[in-house]
PDB file of C-alpha atoms in Angstrom:
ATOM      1  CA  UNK A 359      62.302 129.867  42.434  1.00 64.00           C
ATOM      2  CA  UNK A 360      65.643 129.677  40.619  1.00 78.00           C
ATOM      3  CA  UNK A 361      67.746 132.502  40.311  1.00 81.00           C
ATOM      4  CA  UNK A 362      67.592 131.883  36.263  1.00 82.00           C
ATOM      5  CA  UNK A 363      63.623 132.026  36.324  1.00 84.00           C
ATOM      6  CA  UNK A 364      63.940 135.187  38.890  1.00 85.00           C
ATOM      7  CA  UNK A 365      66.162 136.598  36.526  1.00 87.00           C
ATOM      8  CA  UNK A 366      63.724 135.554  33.453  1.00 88.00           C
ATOM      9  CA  UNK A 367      60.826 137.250  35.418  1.00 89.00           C
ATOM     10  CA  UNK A 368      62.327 140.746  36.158  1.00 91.00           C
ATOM     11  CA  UNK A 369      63.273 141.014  32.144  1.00 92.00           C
ATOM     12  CA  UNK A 370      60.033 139.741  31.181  1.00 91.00           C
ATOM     13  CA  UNK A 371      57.917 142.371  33.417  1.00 92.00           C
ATOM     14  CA  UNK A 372      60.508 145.481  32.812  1.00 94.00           C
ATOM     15  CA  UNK A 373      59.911 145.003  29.030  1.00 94.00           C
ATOM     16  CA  UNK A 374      56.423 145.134  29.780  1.00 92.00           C
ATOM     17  CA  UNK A 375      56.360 147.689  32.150  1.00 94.00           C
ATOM     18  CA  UNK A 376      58.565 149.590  29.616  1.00 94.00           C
ATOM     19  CA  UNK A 377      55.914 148.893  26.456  1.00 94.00           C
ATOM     20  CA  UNK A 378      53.033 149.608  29.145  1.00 92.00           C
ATOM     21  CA  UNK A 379      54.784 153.298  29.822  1.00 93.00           C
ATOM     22  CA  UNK A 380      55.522 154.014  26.065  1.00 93.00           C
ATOM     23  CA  UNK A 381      51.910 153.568  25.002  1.00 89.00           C
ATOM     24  CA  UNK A 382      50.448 155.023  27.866  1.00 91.00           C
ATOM     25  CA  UNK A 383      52.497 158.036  27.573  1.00 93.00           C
ATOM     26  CA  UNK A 384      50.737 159.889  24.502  1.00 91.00           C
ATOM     27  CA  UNK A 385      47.716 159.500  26.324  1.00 90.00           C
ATOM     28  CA  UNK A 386      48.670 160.845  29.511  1.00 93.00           C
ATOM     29  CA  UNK A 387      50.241 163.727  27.855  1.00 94.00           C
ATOM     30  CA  UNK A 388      47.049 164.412  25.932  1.00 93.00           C
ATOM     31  CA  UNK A 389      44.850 163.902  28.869  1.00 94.00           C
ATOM     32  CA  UNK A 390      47.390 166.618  31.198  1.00 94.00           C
ATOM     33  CA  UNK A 391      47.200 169.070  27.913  1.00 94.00           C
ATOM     34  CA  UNK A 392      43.441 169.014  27.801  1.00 94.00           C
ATOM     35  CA  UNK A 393      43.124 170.194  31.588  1.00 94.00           C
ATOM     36  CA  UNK A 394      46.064 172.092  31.390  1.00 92.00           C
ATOM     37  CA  UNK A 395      43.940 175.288  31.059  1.00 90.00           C
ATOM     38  CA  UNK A 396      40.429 175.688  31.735  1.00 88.00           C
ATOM     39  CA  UNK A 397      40.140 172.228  33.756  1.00 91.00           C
ATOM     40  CA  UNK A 398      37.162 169.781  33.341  1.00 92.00           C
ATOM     41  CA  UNK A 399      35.012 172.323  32.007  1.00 93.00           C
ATOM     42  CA  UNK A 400      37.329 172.071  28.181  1.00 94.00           C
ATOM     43  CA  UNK A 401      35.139 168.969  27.735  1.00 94.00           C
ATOM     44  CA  UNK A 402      32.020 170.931  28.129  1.00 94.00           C
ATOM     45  CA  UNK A 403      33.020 173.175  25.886  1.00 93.00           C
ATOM     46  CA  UNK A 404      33.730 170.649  23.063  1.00 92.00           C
ATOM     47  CA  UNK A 405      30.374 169.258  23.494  1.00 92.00           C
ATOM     48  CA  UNK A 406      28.720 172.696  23.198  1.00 91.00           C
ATOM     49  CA  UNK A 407      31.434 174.026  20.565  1.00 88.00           C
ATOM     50  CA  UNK A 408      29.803 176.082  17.976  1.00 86.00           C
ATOM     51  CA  UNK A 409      31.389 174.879  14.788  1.00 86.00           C
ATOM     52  CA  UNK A 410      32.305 171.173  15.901  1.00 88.00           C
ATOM     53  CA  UNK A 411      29.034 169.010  16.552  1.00 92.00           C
ATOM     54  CA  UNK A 412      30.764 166.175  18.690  1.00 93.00           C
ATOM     55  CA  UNK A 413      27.564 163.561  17.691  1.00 93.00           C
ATOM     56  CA  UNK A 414      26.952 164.509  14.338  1.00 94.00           C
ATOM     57  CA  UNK A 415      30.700 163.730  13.822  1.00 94.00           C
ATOM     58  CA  UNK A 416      30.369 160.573  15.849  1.00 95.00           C
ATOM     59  CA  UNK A 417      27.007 159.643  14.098  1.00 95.00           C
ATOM     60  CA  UNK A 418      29.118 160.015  11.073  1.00 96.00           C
ATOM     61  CA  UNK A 419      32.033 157.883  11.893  1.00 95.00           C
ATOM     62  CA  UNK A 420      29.749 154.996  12.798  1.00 95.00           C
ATOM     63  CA  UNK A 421      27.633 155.171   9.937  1.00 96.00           C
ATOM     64  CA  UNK A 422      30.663 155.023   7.544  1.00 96.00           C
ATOM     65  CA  UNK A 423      32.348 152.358  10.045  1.00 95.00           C
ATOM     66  CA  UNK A 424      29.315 150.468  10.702  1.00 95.00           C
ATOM     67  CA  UNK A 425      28.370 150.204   6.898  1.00 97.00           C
ATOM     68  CA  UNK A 426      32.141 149.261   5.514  1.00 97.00           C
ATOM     69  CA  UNK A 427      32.687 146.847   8.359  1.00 96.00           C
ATOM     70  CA  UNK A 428      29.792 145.097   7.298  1.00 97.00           C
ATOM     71  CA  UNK A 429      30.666 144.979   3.554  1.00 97.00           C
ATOM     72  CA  UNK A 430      34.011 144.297   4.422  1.00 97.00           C
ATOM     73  CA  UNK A 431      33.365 140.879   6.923  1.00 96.00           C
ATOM     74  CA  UNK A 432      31.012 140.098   3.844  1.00 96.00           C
ATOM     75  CA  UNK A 433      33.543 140.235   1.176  1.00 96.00           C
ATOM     76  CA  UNK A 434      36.559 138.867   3.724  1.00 96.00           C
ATOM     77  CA  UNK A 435      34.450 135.758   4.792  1.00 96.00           C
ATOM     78  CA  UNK A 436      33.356 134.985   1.257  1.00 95.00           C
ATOM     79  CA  UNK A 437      36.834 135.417  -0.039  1.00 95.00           C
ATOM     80  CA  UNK A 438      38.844 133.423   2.463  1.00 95.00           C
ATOM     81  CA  UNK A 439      36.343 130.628   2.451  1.00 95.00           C
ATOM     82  CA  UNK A 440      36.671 130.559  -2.104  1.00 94.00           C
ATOM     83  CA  UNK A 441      40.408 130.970  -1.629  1.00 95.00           C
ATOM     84  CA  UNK A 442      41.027 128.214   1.242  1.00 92.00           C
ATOM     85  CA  UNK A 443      38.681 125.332   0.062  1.00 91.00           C
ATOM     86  CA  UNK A 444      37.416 125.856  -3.176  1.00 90.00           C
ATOM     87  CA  UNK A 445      39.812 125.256  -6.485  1.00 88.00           C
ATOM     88  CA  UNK A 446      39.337 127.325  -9.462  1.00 90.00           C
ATOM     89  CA  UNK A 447      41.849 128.252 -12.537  1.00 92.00           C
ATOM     90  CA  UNK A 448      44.447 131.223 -11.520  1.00 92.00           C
ATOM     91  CA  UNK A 449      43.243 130.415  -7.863  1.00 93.00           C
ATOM     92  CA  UNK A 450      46.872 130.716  -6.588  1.00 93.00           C
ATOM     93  CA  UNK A 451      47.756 133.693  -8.763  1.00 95.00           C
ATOM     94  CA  UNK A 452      44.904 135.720  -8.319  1.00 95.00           C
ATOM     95  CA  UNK A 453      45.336 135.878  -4.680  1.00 95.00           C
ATOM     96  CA  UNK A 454      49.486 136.672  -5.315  1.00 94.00           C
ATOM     97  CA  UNK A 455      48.141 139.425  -6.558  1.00 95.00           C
ATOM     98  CA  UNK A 456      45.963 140.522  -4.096  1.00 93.00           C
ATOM     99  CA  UNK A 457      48.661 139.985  -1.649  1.00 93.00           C
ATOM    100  CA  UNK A 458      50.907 142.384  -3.398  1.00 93.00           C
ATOM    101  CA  UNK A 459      47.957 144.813  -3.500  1.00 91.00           C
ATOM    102  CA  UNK A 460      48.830 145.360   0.203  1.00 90.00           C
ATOM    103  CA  UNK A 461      52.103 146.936  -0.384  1.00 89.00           C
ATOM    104  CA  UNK A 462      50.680 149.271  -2.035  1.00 87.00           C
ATOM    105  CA  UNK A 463      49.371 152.348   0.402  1.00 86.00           C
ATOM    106  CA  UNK A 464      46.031 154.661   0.476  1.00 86.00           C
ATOM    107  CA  UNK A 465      48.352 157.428   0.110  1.00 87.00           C
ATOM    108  CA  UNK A 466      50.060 156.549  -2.938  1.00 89.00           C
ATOM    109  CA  UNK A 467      46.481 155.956  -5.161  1.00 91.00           C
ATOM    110  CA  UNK A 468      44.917 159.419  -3.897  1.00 89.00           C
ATOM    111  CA  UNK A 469      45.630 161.306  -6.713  1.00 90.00           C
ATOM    112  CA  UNK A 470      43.189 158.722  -9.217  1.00 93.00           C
ATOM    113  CA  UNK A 471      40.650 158.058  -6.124  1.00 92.00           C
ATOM    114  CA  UNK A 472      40.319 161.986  -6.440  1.00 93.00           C
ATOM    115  CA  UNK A 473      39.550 161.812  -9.859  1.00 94.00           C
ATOM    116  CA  UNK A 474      37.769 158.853 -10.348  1.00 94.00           C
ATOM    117  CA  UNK A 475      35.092 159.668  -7.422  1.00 94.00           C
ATOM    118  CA  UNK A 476      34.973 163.148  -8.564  1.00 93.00           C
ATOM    119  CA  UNK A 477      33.899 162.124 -12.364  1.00 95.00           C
ATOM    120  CA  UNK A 478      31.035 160.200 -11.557  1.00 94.00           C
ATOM    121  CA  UNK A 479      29.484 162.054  -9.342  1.00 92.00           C
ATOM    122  CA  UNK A 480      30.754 160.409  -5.527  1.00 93.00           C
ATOM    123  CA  UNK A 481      32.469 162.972  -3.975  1.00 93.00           C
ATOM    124  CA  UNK A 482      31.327 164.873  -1.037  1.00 94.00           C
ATOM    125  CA  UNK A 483      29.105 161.385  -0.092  1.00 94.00           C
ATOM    126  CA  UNK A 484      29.165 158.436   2.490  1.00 95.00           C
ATOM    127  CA  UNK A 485      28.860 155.905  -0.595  1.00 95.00           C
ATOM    128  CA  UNK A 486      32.302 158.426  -1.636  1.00 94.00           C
ATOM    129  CA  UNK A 487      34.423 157.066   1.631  1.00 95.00           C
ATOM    130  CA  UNK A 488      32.547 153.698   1.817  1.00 96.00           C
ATOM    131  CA  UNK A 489      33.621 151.889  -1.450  1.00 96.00           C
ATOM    132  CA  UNK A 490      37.346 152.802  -0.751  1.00 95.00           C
ATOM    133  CA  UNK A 491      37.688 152.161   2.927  1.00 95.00           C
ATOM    134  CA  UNK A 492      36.168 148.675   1.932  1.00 96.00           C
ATOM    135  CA  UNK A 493      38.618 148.152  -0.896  1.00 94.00           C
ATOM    136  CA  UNK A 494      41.487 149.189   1.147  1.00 94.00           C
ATOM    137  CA  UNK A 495      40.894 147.342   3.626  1.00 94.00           C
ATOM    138  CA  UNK A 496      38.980 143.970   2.405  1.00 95.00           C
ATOM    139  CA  UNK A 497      42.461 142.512   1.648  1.00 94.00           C
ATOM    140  CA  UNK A 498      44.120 141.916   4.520  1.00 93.00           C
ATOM    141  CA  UNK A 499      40.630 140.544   6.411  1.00 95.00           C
ATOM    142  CA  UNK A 500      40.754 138.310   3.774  1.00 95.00           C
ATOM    143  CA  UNK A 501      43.774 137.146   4.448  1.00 94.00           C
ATOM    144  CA  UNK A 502      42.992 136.529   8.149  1.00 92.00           C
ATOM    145  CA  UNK A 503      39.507 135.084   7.060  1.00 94.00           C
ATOM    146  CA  UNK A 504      41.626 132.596   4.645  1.00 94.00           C
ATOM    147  CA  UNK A 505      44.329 131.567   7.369  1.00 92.00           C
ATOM    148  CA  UNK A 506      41.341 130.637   9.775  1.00 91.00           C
ATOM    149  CA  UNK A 507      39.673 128.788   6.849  1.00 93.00           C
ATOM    150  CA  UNK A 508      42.841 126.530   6.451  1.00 92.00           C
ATOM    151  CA  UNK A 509      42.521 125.476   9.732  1.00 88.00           C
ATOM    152  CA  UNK A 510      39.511 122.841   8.894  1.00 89.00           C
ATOM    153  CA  UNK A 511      40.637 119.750   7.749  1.00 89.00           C
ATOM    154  CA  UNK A 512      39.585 119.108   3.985  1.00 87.00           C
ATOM    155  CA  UNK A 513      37.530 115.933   5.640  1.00 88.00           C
ATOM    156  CA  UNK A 514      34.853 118.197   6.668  1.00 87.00           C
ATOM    157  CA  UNK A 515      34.283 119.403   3.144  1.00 87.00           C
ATOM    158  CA  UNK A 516      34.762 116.183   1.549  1.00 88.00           C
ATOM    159  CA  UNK A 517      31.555 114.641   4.176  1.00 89.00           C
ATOM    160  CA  UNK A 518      29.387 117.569   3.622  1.00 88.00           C
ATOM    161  CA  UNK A 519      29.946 117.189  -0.642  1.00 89.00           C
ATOM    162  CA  UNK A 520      29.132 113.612  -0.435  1.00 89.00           C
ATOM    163  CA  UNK A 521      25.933 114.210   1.972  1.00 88.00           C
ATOM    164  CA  UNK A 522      25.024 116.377  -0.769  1.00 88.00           C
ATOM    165  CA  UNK A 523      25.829 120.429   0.266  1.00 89.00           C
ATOM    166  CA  UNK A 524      26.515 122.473  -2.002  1.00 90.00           C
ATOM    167  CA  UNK A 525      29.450 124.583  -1.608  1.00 89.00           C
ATOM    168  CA  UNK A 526      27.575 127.833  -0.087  1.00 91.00           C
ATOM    169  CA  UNK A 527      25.586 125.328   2.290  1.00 92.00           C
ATOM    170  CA  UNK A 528      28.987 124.352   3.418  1.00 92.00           C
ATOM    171  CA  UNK A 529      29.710 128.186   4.599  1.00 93.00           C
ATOM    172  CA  UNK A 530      26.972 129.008   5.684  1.00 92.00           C
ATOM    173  CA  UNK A 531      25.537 125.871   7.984  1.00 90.00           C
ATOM    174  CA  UNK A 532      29.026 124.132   8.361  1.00 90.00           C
ATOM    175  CA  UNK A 533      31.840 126.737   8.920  1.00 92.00           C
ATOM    176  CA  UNK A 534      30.432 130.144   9.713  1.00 92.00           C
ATOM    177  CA  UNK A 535      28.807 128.596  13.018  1.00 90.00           C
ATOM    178  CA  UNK A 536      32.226 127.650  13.779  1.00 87.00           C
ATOM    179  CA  UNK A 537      33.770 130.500  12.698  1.00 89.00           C
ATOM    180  CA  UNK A 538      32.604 133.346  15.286  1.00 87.00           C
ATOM    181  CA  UNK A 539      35.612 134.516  17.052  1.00 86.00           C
ATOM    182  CA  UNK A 540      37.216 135.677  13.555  1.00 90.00           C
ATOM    183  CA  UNK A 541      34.402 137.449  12.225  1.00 92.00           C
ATOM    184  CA  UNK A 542      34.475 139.096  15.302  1.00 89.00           C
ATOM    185  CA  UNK A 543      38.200 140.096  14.989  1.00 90.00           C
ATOM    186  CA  UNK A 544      37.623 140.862  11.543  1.00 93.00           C
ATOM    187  CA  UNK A 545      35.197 143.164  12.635  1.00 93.00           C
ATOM    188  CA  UNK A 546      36.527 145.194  15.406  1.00 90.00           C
ATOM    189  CA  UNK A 547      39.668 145.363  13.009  1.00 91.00           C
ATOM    190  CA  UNK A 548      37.672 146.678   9.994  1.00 94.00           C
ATOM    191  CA  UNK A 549      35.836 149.138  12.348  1.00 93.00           C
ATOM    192  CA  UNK A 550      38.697 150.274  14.242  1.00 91.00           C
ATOM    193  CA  UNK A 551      40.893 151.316  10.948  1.00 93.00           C
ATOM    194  CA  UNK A 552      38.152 152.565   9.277  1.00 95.00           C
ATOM    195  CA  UNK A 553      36.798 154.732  12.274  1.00 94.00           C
ATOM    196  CA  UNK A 554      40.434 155.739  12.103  1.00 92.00           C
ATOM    197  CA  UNK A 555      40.586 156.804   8.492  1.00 93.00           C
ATOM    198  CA  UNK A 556      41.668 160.589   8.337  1.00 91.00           C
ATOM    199  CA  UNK A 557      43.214 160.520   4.663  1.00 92.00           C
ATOM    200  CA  UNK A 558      40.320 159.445   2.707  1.00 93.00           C
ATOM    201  CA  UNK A 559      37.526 162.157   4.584  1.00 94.00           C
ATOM    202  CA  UNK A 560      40.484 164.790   4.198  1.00 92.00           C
ATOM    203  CA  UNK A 561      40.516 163.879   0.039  1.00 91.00           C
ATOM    204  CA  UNK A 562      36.858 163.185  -0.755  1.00 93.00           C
ATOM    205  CA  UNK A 563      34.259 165.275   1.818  1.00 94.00           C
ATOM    206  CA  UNK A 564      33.592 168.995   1.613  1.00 92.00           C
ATOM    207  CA  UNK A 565      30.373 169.368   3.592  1.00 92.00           C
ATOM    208  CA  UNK A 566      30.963 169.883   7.619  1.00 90.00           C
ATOM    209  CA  UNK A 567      28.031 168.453   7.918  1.00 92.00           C
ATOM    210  CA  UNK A 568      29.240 165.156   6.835  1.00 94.00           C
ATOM    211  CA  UNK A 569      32.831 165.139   8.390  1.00 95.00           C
ATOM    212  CA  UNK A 570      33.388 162.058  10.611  1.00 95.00           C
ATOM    213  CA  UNK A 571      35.650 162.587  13.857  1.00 93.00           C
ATOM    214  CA  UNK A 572      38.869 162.225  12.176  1.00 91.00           C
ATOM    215  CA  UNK A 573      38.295 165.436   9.889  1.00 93.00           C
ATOM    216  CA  UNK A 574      35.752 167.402  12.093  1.00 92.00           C
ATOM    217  CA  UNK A 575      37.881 167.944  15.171  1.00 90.00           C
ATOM    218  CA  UNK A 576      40.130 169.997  12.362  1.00 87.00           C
ATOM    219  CA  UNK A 577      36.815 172.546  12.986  1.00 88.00           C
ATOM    220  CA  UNK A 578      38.757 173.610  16.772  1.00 88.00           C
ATOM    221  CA  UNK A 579      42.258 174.149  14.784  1.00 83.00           C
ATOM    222  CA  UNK A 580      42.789 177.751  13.512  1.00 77.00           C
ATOM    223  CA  UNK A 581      45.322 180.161  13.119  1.00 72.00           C
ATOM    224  CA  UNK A 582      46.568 181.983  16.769  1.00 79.00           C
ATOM    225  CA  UNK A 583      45.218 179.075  19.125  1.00 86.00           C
ATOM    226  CA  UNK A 584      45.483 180.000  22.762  1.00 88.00           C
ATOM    227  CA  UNK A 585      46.601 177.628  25.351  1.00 90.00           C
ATOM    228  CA  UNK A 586      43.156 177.421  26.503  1.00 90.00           C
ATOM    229  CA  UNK A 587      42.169 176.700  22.691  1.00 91.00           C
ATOM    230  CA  UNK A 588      45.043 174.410  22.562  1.00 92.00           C
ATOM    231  CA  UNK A 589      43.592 172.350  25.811  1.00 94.00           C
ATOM    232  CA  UNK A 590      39.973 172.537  24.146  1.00 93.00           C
ATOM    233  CA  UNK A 591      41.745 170.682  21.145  1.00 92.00           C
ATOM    234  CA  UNK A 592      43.313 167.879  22.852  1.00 94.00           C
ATOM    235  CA  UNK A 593      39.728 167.478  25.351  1.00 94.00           C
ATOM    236  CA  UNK A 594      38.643 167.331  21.625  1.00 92.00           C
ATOM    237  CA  UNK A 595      41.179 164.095  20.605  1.00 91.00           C
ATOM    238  CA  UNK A 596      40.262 161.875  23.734  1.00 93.00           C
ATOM    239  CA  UNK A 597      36.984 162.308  23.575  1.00 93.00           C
ATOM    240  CA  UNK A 598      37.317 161.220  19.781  1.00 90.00           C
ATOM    241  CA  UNK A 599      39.069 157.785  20.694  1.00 89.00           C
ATOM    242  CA  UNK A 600      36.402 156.855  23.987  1.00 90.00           C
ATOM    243  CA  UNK A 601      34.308 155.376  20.706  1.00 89.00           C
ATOM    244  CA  UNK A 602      37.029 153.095  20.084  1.00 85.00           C
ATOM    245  CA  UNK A 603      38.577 152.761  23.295  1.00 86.00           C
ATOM    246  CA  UNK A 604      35.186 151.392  24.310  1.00 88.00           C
ATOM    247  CA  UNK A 605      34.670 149.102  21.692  1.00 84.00           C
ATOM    248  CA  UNK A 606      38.190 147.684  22.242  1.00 81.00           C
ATOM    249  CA  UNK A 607      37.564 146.716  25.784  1.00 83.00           C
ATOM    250  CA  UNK A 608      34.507 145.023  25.073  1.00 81.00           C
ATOM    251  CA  UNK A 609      35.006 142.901  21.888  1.00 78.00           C
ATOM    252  CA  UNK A 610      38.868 142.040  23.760  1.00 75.00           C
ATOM    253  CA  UNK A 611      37.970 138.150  24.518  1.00 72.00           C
ATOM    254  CA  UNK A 612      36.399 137.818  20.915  1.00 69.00           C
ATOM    255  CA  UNK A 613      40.162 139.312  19.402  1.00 69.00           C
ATOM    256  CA  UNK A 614      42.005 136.640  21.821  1.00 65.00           C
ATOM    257  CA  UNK A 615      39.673 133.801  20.873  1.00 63.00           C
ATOM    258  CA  UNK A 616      40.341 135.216  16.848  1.00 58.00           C
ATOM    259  CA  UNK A 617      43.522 135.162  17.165  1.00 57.00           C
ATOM    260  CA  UNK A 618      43.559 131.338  18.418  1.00 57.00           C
ATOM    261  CA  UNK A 619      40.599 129.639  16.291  1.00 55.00           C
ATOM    262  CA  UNK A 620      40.620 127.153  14.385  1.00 48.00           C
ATOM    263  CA  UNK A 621      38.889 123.376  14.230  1.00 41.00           C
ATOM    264  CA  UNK A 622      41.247 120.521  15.008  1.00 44.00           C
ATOM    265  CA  UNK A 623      43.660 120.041  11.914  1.00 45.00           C
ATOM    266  CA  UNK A 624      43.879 117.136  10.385  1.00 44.00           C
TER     267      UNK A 624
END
């Protein structure tokens, strides 16, 4: 091996080895804090804590993820497939716009979400934080949805048209078969961010009883926390992000094979 590829290899490892260390570290610290006091047994008493009900909150969090990811793949596949091979008037403009739409952030548009959901009746419900988390986040799958779509070569189209498919034959029978590894990324995305959510829960629910995991471990916060109380409330925080974490390491080959989809261009 050449000095120049040694050299190559020690950068390309330390700035690994350096990423590795500065992602791992909030965990590790989090993990030390919540057996900092009280040990194991902090874990225990999250799972038995009498205000925060660990599986109601987690039943929560994967109805409202579950249901929105669905929508959202829906809405993203639909979309990408109208906006990559299908020509309409304002086609191009129309999906500018959307585009810009993604500069714009959750927390910016609270103040009318409020209002809106409030005045007809959808606050304090799972269709409240549904219909939002899908709008906020249906653009951007769209766009990935879209930038896999461009990947078929027109041909394909063009052969099933003059065999006679209509247009949602095409995406159904001719590129959603082909198309698996980017639903799949488009759903572990879409359920990841909106398991995540904390803004929207914290603006539109009320009831405890409803709070996903991003809002209910605020149940172990209150005022003159011990350290004990403090370790309880970071046993709380990892055991809210095994969910995740678990779905992460398990849909990991379908985000790699996302990522590098596509049919053979033309």
């Amino acid at each position: 091996m050449s000095k120049k590829k040694v050299i190559a290899y020690i950068v390309k490892y330390g700035a690994l080895g350096f990423l590795l260390v500065l992602w791992m570290f909030p965990i590790i610290l989090a993990l030390y804090k919540s057996i900092s006091v009280g040990g194991w047994e902090n874990y225990i008493r999250v799972l038995n804590h009498d205000t925060f009900n660990y599986w109601q909150a987690i039943g929560n969090s994967a109805l409202m993820a579950g249901a929105s990811t669905l929508v959202i793949v829906v809405i993203s596949s639909l979309g990408g497939y109208a906006f990559s091979k299908m020509e309409f008037k304002g086609k191009r403009i129309i999906y500018s716009a959307l585009m810009a739409c993604l500069a714009v952030s959750t927390a910016s548009v609270v103040t009318p979400v409020f209002f809106v959901f409030n005045s007809v009746g959808l606050r304090d419900s799972y269709t409240g934080i549904i219909i939002p988390m899908v709008t906020f986040n249906s653009i951007m799958m769209l766009m990935i949805m879209k930038t896999h779509f461009d990947g078929f070569p027109d041909e394909i189209i063009e052969a099933a048209l003059i065999d006679g498919a209509t247009p949602l034959t095409i995406f159904r029978k001719v590129l959603m078969p082909l198309s698996g590894p980017a639903i799949a990324t488009v759903g572990v995305l879409s359920f990841v961010y909106t398991w995540n959510e904390y803004l929207l829960p914290q603006l539109l629910l009320k009831s405890a009883e409803k709070f996903p995991v991003t809002k209910a471990i605020s149940l172990l916060q209150f005022d003159r926390m011990s350290q004990q109380d403090i370790s309880v409330l970071y046993a709380g925080l990892i055991l809210m992000t095994i969910p995740t974490l678990i779905v992460y390491l398990f849909s990991q080959k379908f985000l790699q094979a996302g990522i590098t989809s596509g049919a053979v261009k033309s």
